Short mmCIF file of C-alpha atoms in Angstrom, two decimals:
data_model
loop_
_atom_site.label_atom_id
_atom_site.label_comp_id
_atom_site.label_asym_id
_atom_site.label_seq_id
_atom_site.Cartn_x
_atom_site.Cartn_y
_atom_site.Cartn_z
CA SER A 1 158.98 -17.12 -30.85
CA GLN A 2 158.47 -14.05 -33.11
CA GLN A 3 162.30 -13.83 -33.89
CA GLY A 4 163.26 -13.75 -37.07
CA GLU A 5 165.43 -15.88 -38.71
CA GLU A 6 169.34 -15.22 -40.28
CA ASP A 7 170.76 -16.68 -43.17
CA PRO A 8 174.06 -18.21 -43.60
CA GLN A 9 174.51 -18.45 -39.94
CA ALA A 10 178.30 -18.26 -40.58
CA LEU A 11 179.85 -16.79 -43.23
CA SER A 12 183.43 -17.03 -44.31
CA ILE A 13 184.94 -15.43 -47.17
CA GLN A 14 188.30 -13.80 -48.18
CA GLU A 15 188.93 -10.10 -47.51
CA GLY A 16 187.85 -8.10 -50.66
CA GLU A 17 185.22 -10.12 -51.90
CA ASN A 18 181.42 -9.13 -50.88
CA ALA A 19 179.00 -10.34 -47.94
CA THR A 20 175.26 -10.91 -48.47
CA MET A 21 173.22 -11.64 -44.95
CA ASN A 22 169.75 -12.29 -45.30
CA CYS A 23 167.09 -11.57 -42.41
CA SER A 24 163.65 -12.99 -42.40
CA TYR A 25 160.49 -12.06 -39.48
CA LYS A 26 157.61 -12.44 -38.86
CA THR A 27 155.59 -9.36 -37.85
CA SER A 28 154.49 -6.20 -39.61
CA ILE A 29 157.54 -3.85 -39.09
CA ASN A 30 158.15 -0.16 -38.42
CA ASN A 31 161.68 -0.67 -39.01
CA LEU A 32 164.29 -2.74 -39.26
CA GLN A 33 168.19 -2.21 -38.21
CA TRP A 34 171.00 -4.23 -38.47
CA TYR A 35 173.73 -4.25 -35.78
CA ARG A 36 177.38 -6.15 -35.27
CA GLN A 37 178.46 -7.36 -32.74
CA ASN A 38 182.34 -8.23 -32.13
CA SER A 39 182.94 -11.27 -29.76
CA GLY A 40 181.20 -10.78 -27.00
CA ARG A 41 180.67 -7.34 -26.59
CA GLY A 42 178.44 -4.76 -27.36
CA LEU A 43 175.93 -4.10 -30.26
CA VAL A 44 177.06 -1.25 -32.59
CA HIS A 45 174.63 0.14 -34.74
CA LEU A 46 175.04 0.02 -38.50
CA ILE A 47 172.11 1.11 -40.50
CA LEU A 48 168.26 1.48 -40.27
CA ILE A 49 165.46 1.18 -43.09
CA ARG A 50 162.09 2.30 -42.34
CA SER A 51 159.39 0.16 -43.16
CA ASN A 52 158.15 2.31 -46.73
CA GLU A 53 162.20 2.35 -48.08
CA ARG A 54 163.30 -0.27 -49.73
CA GLU A 55 167.23 0.14 -50.14
CA LYS A 56 169.71 2.27 -48.24
CA HIS A 57 173.31 2.44 -48.29
CA SER A 58 175.74 3.48 -46.04
CA GLY A 59 179.39 3.69 -46.80
CA ARG A 60 180.49 -0.11 -48.12
CA LEU A 61 176.92 -1.12 -47.25
CA ARG A 62 173.77 -1.43 -48.61
CA VAL A 63 170.44 -2.69 -47.07
CA THR A 64 167.37 -3.67 -49.00
CA LEU A 65 164.12 -4.42 -47.52
CA ASP A 66 160.64 -6.41 -48.87
CA THR A 67 158.21 -5.94 -46.33
CA SER A 68 155.98 -7.73 -48.91
CA LYS A 69 158.19 -10.83 -48.26
CA LYS A 70 158.97 -9.94 -45.01
CA SER A 71 163.02 -9.80 -45.69
CA SER A 72 165.89 -8.03 -45.61
CA SER A 73 169.62 -7.92 -46.62
CA LEU A 74 172.65 -6.69 -45.82
CA LEU A 75 175.58 -6.73 -48.36
CA ILE A 76 179.23 -5.35 -47.17
CA THR A 77 181.60 -4.53 -49.91
CA ALA A 78 185.42 -4.83 -50.28
CA SER A 79 185.28 -6.88 -47.03
CA ARG A 80 187.91 -6.72 -44.84
CA ALA A 81 189.42 -8.55 -41.99
CA ALA A 82 187.91 -5.98 -39.36
CA ASP A 83 184.46 -6.65 -40.52
CA THR A 84 185.07 -10.03 -38.83
CA ALA A 85 182.10 -9.98 -36.02
CA SER A 86 178.50 -11.37 -35.70
CA TYR A 87 175.79 -9.61 -37.43
CA PHE A 88 172.00 -8.78 -36.17
CA CYS A 89 169.18 -7.90 -37.77
CA ALA A 90 166.40 -6.50 -35.78
CA HIS A 91 162.34 -5.14 -35.99
CA SER A 92 160.64 -2.37 -34.43
CA GLY A 93 156.79 -2.29 -33.91
CA ALA A 94 155.07 1.08 -34.63
CA GLY A 95 156.40 3.61 -31.97
CA SER A 96 158.08 0.77 -29.70
CA TYR A 97 162.06 1.15 -29.68
CA GLN A 98 161.17 -2.50 -28.38
CA LEU A 99 163.56 -4.35 -30.70
CA THR A 100 163.12 -8.19 -31.59
CA PHE A 101 166.47 -9.71 -32.89
CA GLY A 102 167.14 -12.54 -35.34
CA LYS A 103 169.69 -14.94 -34.47
CA GLY A 104 172.75 -13.52 -36.48
CA THR A 105 174.72 -13.94 -39.11
CA LYS A 106 178.57 -14.85 -37.81
CA LEU A 107 181.02 -13.65 -40.48
CA SER A 108 184.70 -14.37 -40.69
CA VAL A 109 186.72 -12.46 -43.40
CA ILE A 110 190.23 -14.00 -44.45
CA PRO A 111 193.08 -11.70 -45.07
CA LYS B 1 179.79 12.84 -26.10
CA ALA B 2 180.39 9.61 -23.92
CA GLY B 3 178.63 5.80 -25.08
CA VAL B 4 175.92 4.16 -22.75
CA THR B 5 177.79 3.01 -19.75
CA GLN B 6 176.96 -0.17 -17.99
CA THR B 7 178.60 -1.38 -14.14
CA PRO B 8 179.75 -3.82 -13.30
CA ARG B 9 181.52 -5.24 -16.88
CA TYR B 10 181.59 -8.75 -14.92
CA LEU B 11 180.09 -10.33 -12.27
CA ILE B 12 180.44 -14.11 -10.75
CA LYS B 13 177.48 -15.14 -8.53
CA THR B 14 175.96 -18.14 -6.75
CA ARG B 15 172.78 -19.57 -7.43
CA GLY B 16 169.91 -17.94 -5.07
CA GLN B 17 171.86 -14.66 -4.62
CA GLN B 18 170.65 -11.45 -6.07
CA VAL B 19 171.80 -9.20 -8.55
CA THR B 20 172.13 -5.42 -9.25
CA LEU B 21 172.93 -3.76 -12.71
CA SER B 22 173.62 -0.53 -13.76
CA CYS B 23 173.38 1.48 -16.84
CA SER B 24 173.79 5.13 -17.53
CA PRO B 25 172.58 6.22 -21.22
CA ILE B 26 173.75 8.65 -23.47
CA SER B 27 173.05 12.20 -22.20
CA GLY B 28 169.92 13.44 -23.25
CA HIS B 29 168.58 9.94 -23.98
CA ARG B 30 165.67 9.63 -22.03
CA SER B 31 164.26 6.41 -23.27
CA VAL B 32 166.45 3.18 -21.94
CA SER B 33 166.14 -0.66 -22.58
CA TRP B 34 167.53 -4.23 -21.34
CA TYR B 35 168.25 -7.50 -23.37
CA GLN B 36 169.79 -10.56 -22.55
CA GLN B 37 172.08 -12.08 -24.44
CA THR B 38 172.63 -16.18 -24.35
CA PRO B 39 173.88 -18.49 -26.93
CA GLY B 40 170.79 -20.78 -27.01
CA GLN B 41 167.91 -17.75 -26.71
CA GLY B 42 170.22 -15.30 -28.43
CA LEU B 43 169.16 -11.62 -27.93
CA GLN B 44 165.41 -11.25 -26.07
CA PHE B 45 163.81 -7.78 -25.13
CA LEU B 46 163.77 -7.59 -20.96
CA PHE B 47 162.25 -4.47 -20.31
CA GLU B 48 161.77 -0.43 -22.04
CA TYR B 49 161.95 2.52 -19.68
CA PHE B 50 161.25 6.32 -20.67
CA SER B 51 160.61 8.81 -18.29
CA GLU B 52 160.92 7.14 -15.13
CA THR B 53 157.91 4.39 -16.48
CA GLN B 54 157.89 0.88 -17.73
CA ARG B 55 156.61 1.05 -21.31
CA ASN B 56 157.29 -2.96 -22.40
CA LYS B 57 158.45 -6.04 -20.69
CA GLY B 58 159.40 -9.01 -22.43
CA ASN B 59 158.40 -12.40 -21.70
CA PHE B 60 160.49 -12.93 -18.37
CA PRO B 61 159.88 -14.29 -15.09
CA GLY B 62 158.94 -11.60 -12.26
CA ARG B 63 162.89 -12.18 -10.71
CA PHE B 64 163.55 -10.11 -12.56
CA SER B 65 163.19 -6.27 -12.90
CA GLY B 66 164.04 -2.91 -13.27
CA ARG B 67 163.50 0.84 -12.59
CA GLN B 68 164.78 4.21 -14.02
CA PHE B 69 165.78 7.18 -11.94
CA SER B 70 164.64 10.70 -12.99
CA ASN B 71 167.82 11.25 -14.44
CA SER B 72 167.42 8.44 -16.97
CA ARG B 73 170.20 6.39 -15.57
CA SER B 74 168.49 2.97 -15.01
CA GLU B 75 169.17 -0.55 -13.01
CA MET B 76 167.82 -4.07 -13.44
CA ASN B 77 167.67 -6.16 -10.43
CA VAL B 78 167.51 -10.51 -10.53
CA SER B 79 166.60 -12.27 -7.52
CA THR B 80 167.03 -15.77 -6.64
CA LEU B 81 169.56 -15.83 -9.27
CA GLU B 82 169.53 -19.62 -11.05
CA LEU B 83 172.20 -20.90 -13.51
CA GLY B 84 169.98 -20.20 -16.29
CA ASP B 85 170.81 -16.64 -15.61
CA SER B 86 174.05 -16.62 -16.48
CA ALA B 87 174.11 -14.18 -19.77
CA LEU B 88 175.38 -11.05 -21.26
CA TYR B 89 173.32 -8.23 -20.17
CA LEU B 90 172.85 -5.16 -22.58
CA CYS B 91 171.56 -1.77 -21.64
CA ALA B 92 170.63 0.18 -24.88
CA SER B 93 169.58 4.23 -24.99
CA SER B 94 167.63 5.62 -27.74
CA VAL B 95 166.78 9.72 -28.44
CA PRO B 96 162.86 9.94 -27.73
CA GLY B 97 160.60 11.19 -30.25
CA GLN B 98 159.72 8.77 -33.38
CA ALA B 99 160.83 5.20 -32.26
CA GLU B 100 160.83 4.43 -35.92
CA SER B 101 163.33 6.80 -36.73
CA TYR B 102 165.97 6.32 -33.84
CA GLU B 103 168.24 3.75 -33.76
CA GLN B 104 169.73 2.17 -30.54
CA TYR B 105 173.06 3.01 -28.47
CA PHE B 106 173.73 -0.36 -26.93
CA GLY B 107 176.61 -0.31 -23.77
CA PRO B 108 179.58 -3.10 -23.56
CA GLY B 109 177.22 -5.24 -21.37
CA THR B 110 177.52 -6.78 -17.71
CA ARG B 111 178.83 -10.58 -18.07
CA LEU B 112 177.01 -12.37 -15.22
CA THR B 113 178.07 -15.69 -14.12
CA VAL B 114 175.59 -17.88 -12.12
CA THR B 115 177.93 -20.82 -10.48
#
């Protein structure tokens, strides 16, 4: 399988703390994306980082990409209870809309 | 702008039956992809359509098929249902153009239960 791996599988933190999730993948990529999923519902796109970018910010989110290590990390700063969800990284190859997803990190933010 | 819509939202079928799921992409989006999500296998790509043509297909048996209409709406069909087909089926649409520049927008999914 070309599925990536996410680490940790589950993360529990207090509100206000930062949450860091890591993602590794196996193939060369064109871009890497992070999605959030609330309890068995649809996926919500959070951020996209292209293969020639190293870091990207969006609000309380910071994503890094290291193509030499085939890894990415998502940092959520000042977490809120509403951030409780599963987070997935996904990547696609050149010219393709096909996404390969990691197994996800289940984040619980305790109020 | 309305989001991606999927119908029905929930479905219960019996082994051996067939099922058709529908997806309406965001207006103006011409690429539609389908994914299957199960607790064991996670999110897996089924197929992708663009301008009524299947461009990519995942590693699923021939019982899984799909099509896209001229208005970009898409359907997927699963014939001879098996218990293992129980899953959340997600549809995603994207803006045509350079795939590396565009995120995908997902619908709420159809929860299929096979008994």
